Coordinates of C-alpha atoms in Angstrom, one line a residue:
Chain A
M1 CA -4.1 -20.2 -8.3
L2 CA -3.8 -16.2 -8.3
I3 CA -3.0 -14.6 -12.1
T4 CA -0.3 -12.6 -12.1
T5 CA 1.7 -9.8 -14.2
G6 CA 4.0 -12.8 -15.7
G7 CA 5.9 -15.0 -13.5
S8 CA 8.7 -12.0 -12.2
E9 CA 5.0 -10.2 -9.9
A10 CA 4.4 -14.3 -9.1
L11 CA 8.0 -14.4 -7.8
M12 CA 8.0 -11.2 -5.6
L13 CA 4.4 -11.2 -4.1
A14 CA 5.5 -15.4 -3.0
C15 CA 8.6 -13.3 -1.7
L16 CA 6.5 -10.6 -0.1
S17 CA 4.5 -13.0 1.3
I18 CA 6.4 -15.6 3.3
L19 CA 10.5 -13.5 3.8
D20 CA 10.4 -10.4 6.9
P21 CA 13.6 -8.7 6.9
Y22 CA 16.7 -11.3 8.1
T23 CA 15.2 -14.6 6.7
E24 CA 16.9 -16.3 4.2
V25 CA 16.0 -18.5 0.8
I26 CA 18.4 -21.4 -0.2
I27 CA 18.6 -21.1 -4.0
P28 CA 20.9 -23.6 -6.2
E29 CA 23.4 -21.1 -8.0
P30 CA 23.8 -19.6 -10.8
Y31 CA 19.9 -19.0 -10.7
Y32 CA 18.1 -16.3 -12.5
P33 CA 19.5 -12.8 -10.7
N34 CA 16.4 -11.6 -10.9
Y35 CA 15.5 -13.6 -8.2
T36 CA 17.9 -11.3 -5.8
T37 CA 16.2 -8.7 -6.0
F38 CA 12.3 -9.8 -4.9
V39 CA 14.1 -11.6 -2.6
H40 CA 15.6 -8.3 -1.7
M41 CA 12.5 -6.5 -1.9
A42 CA 10.4 -8.8 0.6
G43 CA 13.6 -8.1 3.3
G44 CA 15.0 -11.5 2.9
G45 CA 18.6 -12.3 1.9
I46 CA 19.2 -15.4 -0.3
R47 CA 21.9 -18.2 0.8
A48 CA 23.5 -20.1 -2.1
L49 CA 23.8 -23.4 -3.2
P50 CA 26.7 -23.8 -4.7
T51 CA 27.3 -26.2 -8.0
N52 CA 29.9 -26.3 -10.5
A53 CA 29.9 -27.0 -14.2
E54 CA 32.8 -30.1 -13.3
E55 CA 29.6 -31.5 -11.7
G56 CA 27.5 -30.5 -14.2
F57 CA 25.4 -27.7 -12.5
R58 CA 23.7 -30.3 -10.2
Y59 CA 22.6 -30.1 -6.9
A60 CA 20.1 -32.0 -5.7
V61 CA 22.5 -33.6 -2.4
R62 CA 20.9 -33.4 0.7
E63 CA 23.7 -32.8 3.0
R64 CA 24.7 -30.2 0.7
I65 CA 21.4 -28.7 1.3
E66 CA 20.3 -29.2 5.2
S67 CA 24.1 -27.7 5.9
L68 CA 22.9 -24.7 4.5
I69 CA 19.4 -24.3 6.7
T70 CA 19.8 -22.2 9.7
K71 CA 17.2 -20.8 12.0
N72 CA 16.7 -17.7 9.6
T73 CA 15.6 -20.1 6.2
R74 CA 12.0 -19.8 5.5
A75 CA 12.1 -21.6 1.8
I76 CA 14.1 -23.3 -0.6
M77 CA 13.7 -21.9 -4.1
I78 CA 14.6 -24.1 -7.4
T79 CA 13.7 -23.7 -11.1
N80 CA 13.3 -26.9 -12.2
P81 CA 14.4 -27.1 -15.4
G82 CA 17.2 -24.7 -14.5
N83 CA 17.9 -20.9 -15.0
P84 CA 20.4 -21.0 -16.5
T85 CA 21.8 -24.6 -16.4
G86 CA 19.3 -26.1 -17.8
V87 CA 19.2 -28.9 -15.2
V88 CA 16.0 -31.3 -14.9
L89 CA 15.9 -32.5 -11.3
T90 CA 15.1 -36.5 -10.8
Q91 CA 11.8 -38.2 -9.4
E92 CA 14.0 -39.0 -6.7
E93 CA 15.3 -35.6 -6.5
M94 CA 12.6 -33.7 -6.5
R95 CA 11.2 -36.7 -3.5
M96 CA 14.4 -35.4 -1.8
I97 CA 14.2 -31.3 -1.5
A98 CA 10.4 -32.2 -0.9
D99 CA 11.3 -34.1 2.0
V100 CA 13.8 -31.2 3.4
A101 CA 11.3 -28.2 2.9
K102 CA 8.8 -31.4 4.4
E103 CA 11.0 -31.6 7.2
H104 CA 12.7 -28.8 8.2
N105 CA 9.0 -26.9 8.0
L106 CA 10.4 -24.7 4.9
Y107 CA 8.5 -22.6 2.1
L108 CA 9.0 -24.5 -1.0
I109 CA 9.7 -22.5 -4.6
S110 CA 9.3 -24.1 -6.9
D111 CA 9.6 -22.1 -10.9
E112 CA 8.4 -24.6 -13.1
V113 CA 8.0 -21.6 -15.8
Y114 CA 10.4 -24.0 -18.7
R115 CA 8.3 -27.7 -17.4
E116 CA 7.2 -28.1 -20.7
F117 CA 11.1 -27.9 -22.0
C118 CA 12.3 -31.4 -20.7
Y119 CA 14.4 -33.4 -23.9
G120 CA 14.6 -36.8 -21.5
D121 CA 12.8 -39.9 -22.2
G122 CA 9.4 -41.1 -20.9
D123 CA 10.2 -38.8 -17.3
G124 CA 6.7 -36.4 -18.1
V125 CA 6.5 -32.8 -17.7
P126 CA 7.7 -32.2 -13.6
T127 CA 6.3 -30.5 -11.3
M128 CA 6.7 -30.4 -6.9
G129 CA 2.9 -30.1 -7.2
R130 CA 2.2 -34.6 -7.8
F131 CA 3.7 -34.2 -4.3
R132 CA 0.8 -34.1 -2.4
D133 CA 1.7 -34.6 1.8
I134 CA 4.0 -31.1 0.7
D135 CA 0.5 -29.2 -0.2
E136 CA 1.8 -26.9 3.4
N137 CA 5.0 -26.0 1.8
L138 CA 4.8 -26.0 -1.6
I139 CA 4.2 -22.8 -4.0
I140 CA 4.6 -22.7 -8.1
I141 CA 4.8 -20.6 -10.5
D142 CA 4.6 -20.6 -13.5
S143 CA 3.6 -18.5 -17.1
V144 CA 2.3 -18.5 -20.4
S145 CA 6.1 -16.6 -21.5
K146 CA 7.9 -19.7 -22.1
Q147 CA 5.2 -22.3 -22.9
F148 CA 3.8 -20.0 -25.2
S149 CA 6.3 -17.2 -27.0
A150 CA 4.0 -15.4 -25.2
C151 CA 6.6 -13.2 -22.8
G152 CA 5.1 -9.6 -23.4
A153 CA 1.5 -10.5 -22.5
R154 CA 3.0 -10.6 -18.3
V155 CA 0.6 -13.6 -17.3
G156 CA 1.5 -15.7 -15.1
C157 CA 0.5 -17.1 -12.3
V158 CA 1.2 -18.2 -8.2
I159 CA 0.0 -21.9 -7.0
T160 CA -0.8 -22.5 -3.2
K161 CA -2.9 -25.2 -1.3
N162 CA -1.9 -23.3 1.7
K163 CA -5.1 -21.6 2.9
E164 CA -3.1 -18.6 4.8
L165 CA -0.5 -18.4 2.1
Q166 CA -3.1 -18.0 -0.3
H167 CA -4.6 -15.2 2.3
A168 CA -1.5 -13.4 2.5
L169 CA -1.2 -13.5 -1.2
L170 CA -5.0 -12.5 -2.4
K171 CA -4.2 -9.3 -0.1
F172 CA -1.5 -8.4 -2.2
C173 CA -3.3 -9.0 -5.5
Q174 CA -6.2 -7.0 -4.7
S175 CA -3.7 -4.0 -3.8
R176 CA -2.3 -3.2 -6.9
L177 CA -6.7 -4.5 -8.4
A178 CA -5.8 -6.7 -11.9
V179 CA -3.7 -8.8 -14.5
A180 CA -3.7 -6.5 -17.8
T181 CA -7.1 -8.0 -18.6
I182 CA -7.2 -8.0 -22.8
D183 CA -3.7 -10.0 -22.5
Q184 CA -5.6 -12.1 -19.7
I185 CA -8.0 -13.4 -22.5
G186 CA -5.9 -14.0 -24.8
A187 CA -3.7 -16.1 -22.4
T188 CA -6.9 -18.1 -21.9
A189 CA -7.2 -18.9 -25.6
L190 CA -3.5 -20.6 -24.7
Y191 CA -4.4 -22.8 -23.2
T192 CA -6.7 -24.4 -25.9
V193 CA -4.0 -25.9 -28.2
D194 CA -3.3 -29.6 -27.4
A195 CA -0.6 -32.1 -26.9
D196 CA 0.7 -31.5 -30.2
Y197 CA 1.9 -28.4 -29.7
Y198 CA 4.1 -29.1 -27.1
R199 CA 5.8 -32.1 -28.6
K200 CA 6.9 -30.0 -31.7
C201 CA 8.2 -27.2 -29.3
R202 CA 10.2 -29.8 -27.4
E203 CA 11.4 -31.5 -30.9
E204 CA 12.2 -28.1 -31.7
Y205 CA 14.1 -27.0 -28.9
R206 CA 15.9 -30.5 -28.7
K207 CA 17.2 -29.9 -31.8
R208 CA 18.6 -26.8 -31.6
R209 CA 19.8 -27.6 -28.0
D210 CA 21.8 -30.8 -29.9
L211 CA 22.8 -28.4 -32.9
V212 CA 24.5 -25.7 -30.3
V213 CA 26.1 -28.5 -28.3
E214 CA 27.5 -29.7 -30.6
Q215 CA 29.0 -26.8 -32.7
L216 CA 30.2 -25.8 -29.0
Q217 CA 32.0 -28.5 -28.3
K218 CA 34.1 -28.6 -31.6
I219 CA 35.4 -24.6 -30.4
P220 CA 38.8 -25.2 -28.4
G221 CA 38.8 -24.6 -25.2
V222 CA 34.9 -24.5 -25.1
M223 CA 33.4 -26.7 -21.2
V224 CA 29.7 -27.6 -22.3
Q225 CA 27.9 -30.5 -20.9
K226 CA 24.5 -31.3 -23.0
P227 CA 21.6 -29.6 -20.7
M228 CA 18.6 -31.5 -20.4
G229 CA 15.4 -29.1 -19.7
A230 CA 14.8 -25.2 -20.4
F231 CA 16.7 -23.7 -23.3
Y232 CA 20.2 -22.7 -22.5
I233 CA 23.5 -23.4 -22.5
M234 CA 26.0 -22.6 -19.3
A235 CA 29.0 -22.8 -21.1
G236 CA 32.9 -22.0 -20.4
L237 CA 34.6 -20.1 -22.4
P238 CA 38.8 -20.6 -22.8
V239 CA 38.8 -16.7 -22.4
D240 CA 40.0 -13.9 -19.4
D241 CA 36.5 -12.5 -18.7
A242 CA 33.4 -13.1 -20.8
D243 CA 31.9 -9.4 -19.7
K244 CA 34.6 -8.5 -21.0
F245 CA 34.7 -10.4 -24.4
Q246 CA 31.1 -9.6 -24.8
K247 CA 32.3 -5.7 -24.7
W248 CA 34.4 -6.7 -26.7
L249 CA 32.1 -8.7 -29.2
L250 CA 30.1 -5.8 -29.7
E251 CA 31.8 -2.9 -29.9
E252 CA 34.8 -4.1 -31.2
F253 CA 34.3 -7.2 -33.3
D254 CA 32.3 -8.0 -36.6
D255 CA 32.9 -11.0 -39.0
N256 CA 31.1 -9.7 -42.4
G257 CA 29.0 -7.2 -40.2
D258 CA 27.8 -9.7 -38.3
T259 CA 28.3 -10.6 -34.3
V260 CA 26.9 -12.6 -31.5
M261 CA 25.2 -11.7 -28.0
F262 CA 25.1 -14.6 -25.0
A263 CA 24.2 -13.3 -21.5
P264 CA 27.6 -13.2 -19.1
G265 CA 27.8 -15.9 -16.2
A266 CA 28.5 -13.9 -13.4
P267 CA 25.6 -12.2 -12.4
F268 CA 24.1 -15.6 -12.4
Y269 CA 25.8 -15.9 -8.9
E270 CA 25.8 -14.5 -5.3
T271 CA 29.2 -16.2 -4.5
P272 CA 31.8 -13.5 -5.9
G273 CA 34.3 -14.2 -8.4
K274 CA 32.5 -16.9 -9.9
G275 CA 31.4 -17.3 -13.4
I276 CA 33.7 -15.4 -14.5
N277 CA 34.7 -16.8 -18.1
E278 CA 30.9 -17.9 -18.5
V279 CA 28.8 -17.4 -20.6
R280 CA 24.2 -18.5 -20.8
I281 CA 23.3 -19.4 -24.6
A282 CA 20.1 -19.4 -25.0
Y283 CA 19.0 -21.4 -27.8
V284 CA 16.1 -19.4 -28.7
L285 CA 16.4 -18.4 -32.4
E286 CA 16.4 -20.3 -35.8
E287 CA 18.4 -23.2 -37.0
E288 CA 20.4 -21.7 -39.4
K289 CA 21.2 -18.8 -37.3
L290 CA 22.4 -20.5 -34.5
V291 CA 24.7 -21.7 -36.8
R292 CA 25.9 -18.7 -37.8
A293 CA 25.8 -17.1 -34.3
M294 CA 28.4 -20.4 -33.1
E295 CA 30.0 -20.1 -36.4
L296 CA 30.8 -15.7 -35.3
L297 CA 31.7 -17.5 -31.5
E298 CA 34.5 -19.5 -32.1
I299 CA 35.3 -16.7 -34.5
G300 CA 35.8 -14.6 -31.8
I301 CA 36.9 -16.4 -29.5
R302 CA 40.2 -17.0 -31.5
T303 CA 40.3 -13.3 -32.7
Y304 CA 40.0 -12.6 -29.0
R305 CA 42.6 -14.5 -27.3
K306 CA 44.8 -14.0 -30.1
D307 CA 44.5 -9.5 -30.1
I308 CA 43.3 -9.3 -26.7
M309 CA 44.8 -12.1 -24.3
K310 CA 47.8 -11.8 -26.5
V311 CA 48.0 -16.1 -25.9
Q312 CA 48.9 -19.1 -28.1
E313 CA 46.3 -21.3 -29.5
I314 CA 45.2 -24.0 -27.8
Chain B
M1 CA 9.3 8.6 -15.9
L2 CA 8.5 4.7 -16.3
I3 CA 5.8 3.1 -17.4
T4 CA 4.3 0.4 -14.9
T5 CA 1.6 -1.5 -14.2
G6 CA -1.0 0.6 -13.2
G7 CA -1.1 3.4 -10.7
S8 CA -0.9 0.8 -8.2
E9 CA 2.7 -0.3 -9.3
A10 CA 4.3 2.8 -9.5
L11 CA 2.7 3.4 -6.2
M12 CA 4.4 0.4 -5.0
L13 CA 7.6 1.4 -7.1
A14 CA 7.5 4.6 -5.3
C15 CA 7.9 2.9 -1.9
L16 CA 9.8 0.4 -2.5
S17 CA 12.7 2.6 -4.0
I18 CA 12.6 5.0 0.1
L19 CA 10.8 3.5 2.7
D20 CA 12.7 0.9 4.7
P21 CA 11.1 -0.3 7.7
Y22 CA 10.1 1.8 10.4
T23 CA 10.1 4.9 8.3
E24 CA 7.2 7.0 8.1
V25 CA 5.1 8.1 5.4
I26 CA 2.4 11.1 6.2
I27 CA -0.8 10.7 4.5
P28 CA -3.6 13.4 5.2
E29 CA -6.8 11.0 5.8
P30 CA -9.3 9.6 4.7
Y31 CA -7.5 8.3 1.7
Y32 CA -7.4 5.4 -1.2
P33 CA -6.9 1.8 1.2
N34 CA -4.5 0.6 -0.7
Y35 CA -1.8 3.2 0.3
T36 CA -1.8 1.2 3.0
T37 CA -0.9 -2.2 1.6
F38 CA 1.7 -0.9 -0.9
V39 CA 3.6 0.8 2.2
H40 CA 3.2 -2.2 4.2
M41 CA 4.9 -3.8 1.1
A42 CA 8.3 -1.4 2.1
G43 CA 8.2 -2.0 5.6
G44 CA 7.0 1.8 6.2
G45 CA 4.2 2.9 8.2
I46 CA 1.4 5.1 8.0
R47 CA 1.0 8.5 10.1
A48 CA -2.7 9.7 9.4
L49 CA -3.3 14.0 9.2
P50 CA -6.8 13.9 10.4
T51 CA -9.6 15.6 8.2
N52 CA -13.2 15.9 9.3
A53 CA -16.2 16.3 6.8
E54 CA -17.0 19.6 8.4
E55 CA -14.3 21.0 7.3
G56 CA -14.8 19.5 3.6
F57 CA -11.8 17.5 4.3
R58 CA -9.0 20.0 3.8
Y59 CA -5.6 19.1 4.6
A60 CA -3.1 21.5 3.7
V61 CA -2.2 23.5 6.7
R62 CA 1.7 24.0 7.4
E63 CA 1.1 23.4 11.2
R64 CA -0.6 20.0 10.8
I65 CA 1.8 18.8 8.9
E66 CA 4.7 19.9 10.4
S67 CA 3.5 18.4 13.9
L68 CA 3.0 14.5 12.4
I69 CA 6.7 15.3 11.1
T70 CA 9.7 13.1 13.2
K71 CA 13.0 11.4 12.3
N72 CA 11.6 8.6 10.6
T73 CA 9.0 10.6 8.5
R74 CA 10.5 10.0 4.6
A75 CA 7.3 11.3 2.7
I76 CA 4.7 13.5 2.2
M77 CA 2.0 11.4 0.1
I78 CA -1.4 12.9 -1.7
T79 CA -3.8 12.0 -4.0
N80 CA -5.0 15.1 -5.9
P81 CA -7.7 15.6 -6.2
G82 CA -8.4 13.5 -3.9
N83 CA -9.5 10.3 -3.4
P84 CA -12.5 9.4 -1.5
T85 CA -12.6 12.8 -0.6
G86 CA -12.6 14.8 -4.0
V87 CA -10.1 17.6 -2.4
V88 CA -8.3 19.9 -4.8
L89 CA -6.2 21.3 -3.4
T90 CA -5.2 25.1 -4.3
Q91 CA -2.4 26.7 -6.0
E92 CA -1.4 28.2 -2.4
E93 CA -1.7 25.2 -0.3
M94 CA -0.1 22.7 -3.2
R95 CA 2.8 25.3 -3.3
M96 CA 3.5 25.5 0.7
I97 CA 3.7 21.4 0.9
A98 CA 5.8 21.9 -2.0
D99 CA 8.1 24.1 0.9
V100 CA 7.5 21.4 3.3
A101 CA 9.2 18.5 2.0
K102 CA 11.3 21.1 0.9
E103 CA 12.2 22.3 3.9
H104 CA 12.3 19.3 5.7
N105 CA 14.2 17.2 3.0
L106 CA 11.1 14.6 2.6
Y107 CA 10.2 13.3 -0.9
L108 CA 6.6 14.2 -2.0
I109 CA 4.5 11.3 -3.7
S110 CA 1.7 13.7 -5.7
D111 CA -0.7 11.1 -6.7
E112 CA -2.4 13.0 -9.5
V113 CA -4.4 10.1 -11.3
Y114 CA -7.2 12.2 -11.6
R115 CA -5.9 15.7 -12.5
E116 CA -8.0 15.9 -15.2
F117 CA -11.3 15.2 -13.5
C118 CA -11.3 19.6 -11.6
Y119 CA -14.3 21.7 -12.1
G120 CA -13.7 25.0 -10.6
D121 CA -13.1 27.7 -13.3
G122 CA -9.7 28.3 -14.6
D123 CA -7.1 26.9 -12.4
G124 CA -5.9 24.5 -15.0
V125 CA -4.2 21.0 -14.4
P126 CA -3.0 20.9 -11.1
T127 CA 0.7 18.9 -11.1
M128 CA 3.2 19.6 -8.3
G129 CA 5.4 19.2 -11.5
R130 CA 5.0 22.5 -12.3
F131 CA 7.3 23.7 -8.7
R132 CA 11.0 22.8 -10.3
D133 CA 12.5 23.7 -7.0
I134 CA 11.1 20.3 -5.5
D135 CA 12.1 18.1 -8.2
E136 CA 15.3 15.9 -6.2
N137 CA 11.5 15.5 -3.9
L138 CA 8.9 14.9 -6.0
I139 CA 7.2 11.7 -7.6
I140 CA 4.5 11.5 -9.4
I141 CA 2.4 9.3 -10.3
D142 CA 0.0 8.8 -13.0
S143 CA -2.2 6.6 -15.1
V144 CA -4.2 6.0 -18.1
S145 CA -7.1 4.1 -15.6
K146 CA -9.3 7.2 -15.0
Q147 CA -8.2 9.8 -18.0
F148 CA -8.9 7.4 -20.6
S149 CA -11.8 4.8 -18.2
A150 CA -9.0 2.4 -19.1
C151 CA -8.5 1.0 -15.7
G152 CA -8.4 -2.7 -17.6
A153 CA -5.2 -1.8 -19.3
R154 CA -3.3 -1.6 -16.7
V155 CA -1.0 0.9 -18.1
G156 CA 0.2 3.7 -15.5
C157 CA 4.0 5.8 -15.0
V158 CA 6.2 7.0 -11.9
I159 CA 7.6 10.1 -12.5
T160 CA 10.8 11.5 -10.8
K161 CA 13.8 13.9 -12.2
N162 CA 16.1 12.4 -9.0
K163 CA 19.1 10.5 -10.3
E164 CA 18.9 8.3 -7.2
L165 CA 15.6 7.9 -6.9
Q166 CA 15.2 7.4 -10.9
H167 CA 18.0 4.7 -10.4
A168 CA 16.9 2.5 -8.0
L169 CA 13.3 2.7 -9.6
L170 CA 15.2 1.4 -12.9
K171 CA 16.7 -1.8 -10.7
F172 CA 12.9 -2.7 -10.3
C173 CA 11.4 -2.3 -13.5
Q174 CA 13.9 -4.2 -14.9
S175 CA 13.9 -7.1 -12.6
R176 CA 9.9 -7.1 -13.2
L177 CA 11.2 -6.9 -17.1
A178 CA 8.1 -4.9 -18.7
V179 CA 4.4 -3.4 -18.5
A180 CA 2.1 -5.6 -20.9
T181 CA 3.0 -5.1 -24.5
I182 CA -0.3 -5.0 -26.4
D183 CA -1.4 -2.4 -23.3
Q184 CA 1.8 -0.5 -23.7
I185 CA 0.9 0.2 -27.7
G186 CA -3.3 1.0 -27.1
A187 CA -2.7 4.0 -24.4
T188 CA -0.5 5.6 -26.3
A189 CA -2.5 6.1 -29.2
L190 CA -4.7 7.4 -26.5
Y191 CA -2.5 10.1 -25.9
T192 CA -3.5 11.0 -29.6
V193 CA -7.2 12.4 -28.6
D194 CA -7.5 16.7 -28.6
A195 CA -8.0 18.8 -25.9
D196 CA -12.0 18.7 -26.0
Y197 CA -11.5 15.2 -25.6
Y198 CA -10.8 16.3 -21.2
R199 CA -13.4 19.6 -21.7
K200 CA -16.4 16.7 -22.5
C201 CA -15.3 14.4 -19.9
R202 CA -15.0 17.2 -17.2
E203 CA -18.5 18.6 -18.4
E204 CA -20.3 15.1 -17.7
Y205 CA -18.7 14.5 -14.8
R206 CA -19.1 17.9 -13.6
K207 CA -23.2 17.6 -14.3
R208 CA -23.0 13.9 -12.5
R209 CA -21.7 15.7 -10.0
D210 CA -23.5 18.1 -9.2
L211 CA -26.9 15.7 -9.6
V212 CA -25.8 13.3 -7.3
V213 CA -24.7 16.0 -4.5
E214 CA -28.3 17.9 -5.3
Q215 CA -29.8 14.6 -4.7
L216 CA -28.3 14.2 -1.6
Q217 CA -28.8 17.4 0.0
K218 CA -32.5 16.5 -0.4
I219 CA -32.2 13.3 2.3
P220 CA -32.8 14.1 5.1
G221 CA -30.3 13.8 8.1
V222 CA -26.7 13.6 5.3
M223 CA -23.9 15.5 5.1
V224 CA -22.0 16.2 2.2
Q225 CA -20.0 19.3 0.4
K226 CA -19.6 19.6 -3.0
P227 CA -16.0 18.1 -4.0
M228 CA -14.3 20.4 -6.7
G229 CA -12.2 17.4 -8.6
A230 CA -12.3 13.4 -9.3
F231 CA -15.2 11.7 -8.8
Y232 CA -16.0 10.5 -5.3
I233 CA -18.4 11.6 -3.0
M234 CA -17.8 10.9 0.8
A235 CA -21.1 11.5 2.5
G236 CA -22.1 11.4 5.9
L237 CA -25.5 8.6 6.5
P238 CA -28.3 9.7 9.6
V239 CA -26.9 5.1 10.0
D240 CA -25.5 3.3 12.5
D241 CA -23.0 1.7 10.8
A242 CA -22.4 2.4 6.9
D243 CA -21.0 -1.2 6.5
K244 CA -23.4 -3.0 8.2
F245 CA -26.6 -0.3 6.7
Q246 CA -24.5 -1.8 2.9
K247 CA -24.7 -5.3 3.7
W248 CA -28.3 -5.0 4.9
L249 CA -29.2 -2.7 1.3
L250 CA -27.8 -5.5 -0.8
E251 CA -29.2 -8.8 1.1
E252 CA -31.9 -7.5 2.4
F253 CA -33.3 -4.6 1.2
D254 CA -34.7 -4.2 -2.5
D255 CA -37.2 -1.7 -4.0
N256 CA -38.3 -3.8 -7.2
G257 CA -36.0 -5.3 -7.7
D258 CA -32.8 -3.1 -7.4
T259 CA -30.9 -2.1 -4.8
V260 CA -27.7 -0.1 -4.3
M261 CA -23.8 0.6 -3.5
F262 CA -21.3 2.1 -2.1
A263 CA -18.0 2.3 -1.2
P264 CA -18.2 1.7 3.6
G265 CA -15.7 5.1 4.7
A266 CA -14.6 3.5 7.8
P267 CA -11.3 1.5 5.2
F268 CA -10.5 4.7 3.8
Y269 CA -9.3 6.2 7.7
E270 CA -6.1 5.2 9.3
T271 CA -7.3 6.3 13.0
P272 CA -10.0 3.8 14.7
G273 CA -13.5 5.0 14.2
K274 CA -13.5 7.6 12.3
G275 CA -15.5 6.7 8.8
I276 CA -18.0 4.7 10.7
N277 CA -20.9 6.5 9.5
E278 CA -19.9 7.6 5.8
V279 CA -19.8 6.7 3.0
R280 CA -17.7 6.8 -0.3
I281 CA -20.3 7.5 -3.7
A282 CA -18.4 7.4 -7.0
Y283 CA -20.6 9.2 -9.9
V284 CA -19.3 6.8 -12.4
L285 CA -22.9 5.7 -14.1
E286 CA -25.4 7.3 -16.4
E287 CA -27.4 10.4 -15.6
E288 CA -30.1 8.3 -14.9
K289 CA -29.1 5.3 -13.4
L290 CA -27.6 7.7 -10.7
V291 CA -31.0 9.5 -10.0
R292 CA -32.0 5.7 -9.3
A293 CA -28.8 4.8 -7.0
M294 CA -30.0 8.2 -5.2
E295 CA -34.1 7.1 -5.1
L296 CA -32.6 3.6 -4.1
L297 CA -30.4 5.8 -1.2
E298 CA -33.1 7.3 -0.2
I299 CA -35.9 5.2 0.1
G300 CA -33.1 2.3 2.2
I301 CA -31.8 4.9 4.6
R302 CA -35.4 5.4 5.8
T303 CA -36.4 1.4 5.8
Y304 CA -33.5 1.5 7.9
R305 CA -33.9 3.2 10.1
K306 CA -37.5 2.4 10.7
D307 CA -37.1 -1.2 10.9
I308 CA -33.4 -1.9 12.1
M309 CA -32.5 1.4 13.9
K310 CA -36.6 1.9 15.4
V311 CA -35.5 5.2 15.6
Q312 CA -38.2 7.7 14.7
E313 CA -37.6 9.8 11.1
I314 CA -35.8 12.9 11.6

């Protein structure tokens, strides 16, 4: 376990340690857009594993993953629970992905920074680390940012049992000397919280998720499924272009001085043209603010469709 | 000016922004060994500009620099004042290097983290930033680590007026999100010190330098010149191998329970076989500790030559 400047540096060092020019990483799309920079930084490319909203963005299908493996494939990279989709893999799906990595001699980069945010019953905290037969393949990414709402501390880590990889990662870590000292001391204290802290967080976020999903389902034309983890919802909106709609919301729309902001969906996709009408909603605000945000989204969509798209009500 | 996680990240992002596989960077050797990782990380290679102890490690000779420029050369990288040599460029030398970069259309990475540690009279604080005709070529690296003895804060910056480069650097910065928040706030306060702080630091370090050089010159067989900046001295010792001597000092030698540590010289060189009997001494301790350290070095050399090298006194 090597401490890094946030999960970001952990991802960057993992990519630099395992990728060479022209190698590829298989990543289910939509995915966290900064993965692109980390992979490209190391000279690699992304082979997107397509998913779709109708299937709830689920990607763990052996045939689909294996169809993307070539002689240049170096790794499979997943975020579990998923950003932006909130998808949580089942134990069977995790085992299958571990098997694929092992059978094809690939690294498996498992970004588990949302690990504590799972809303299913009794599944426990999901980690690829439990499959000890893939110790040589596995790289786990973790961070204090989400678990402790401490993203400004920039403390994360990269974890692997692979000795050769430890050696490469350590070289990169030594070359940039250290992670900020005060923040490491602070982060150490964060890990002294008891299980109750995680339980309360999970309950609070589950309530927020239920509230946002319920509100979204009331808006005509919005396509949404209830995600089982992280604190994001990827929703399809009845607009022509979510990016254009977002700019309009920020620059031209207001309701009693308020407006609403989300992350337009297209940058989460590698495949051009996908996610144009999708948005990632982060339910990280208090409940009353989320209620108002959803109200603003509803008014915004209605007004935008009438005034800008010039279409009839659905 | 983009804030980075120490000067290290500033160097890394500069390399990633300007280098491609098979491109080269000209660096005077001996140089800070971590430069190797940052250049290699971006797929580039180092073309060492050789210097030697007899000439006081001075490297600013136009013909020598130009003889190393090829079609693959992308940048010249200097540390001024130098680590490990303490070399401070004259205004004329700085101007010449700026001219070479401009004429050959190269980037000039000027690592100025030791800028405030100059012991000459009246030259002021040296920065390549004063040559405004090389705005498109120049990348300045800075940090709070040395100026404020705050290396654990990990706050530095990369500075350029080149718009295209700013755009590339910003992309990398955005992808890793931010520098630790508390440390940035603290660093801001550091910059409120007045000129007297820098003057006192300079005087303190000048005294330490004079003391160490004077003590070193008393040890038979030690080759040393008085460096004009930073807080390092690169000295040649009358031993067969400085790395072996260091290990012996740590593992087998003691004088009343004390021993002494330095940085063996070879890793500061790209050229194999150079610097074997050289060491980098950092005069960052209080005076009485430095006196004792030099005493230990003298006893250590004498004992090592007699017991291990089996040679007569010089």
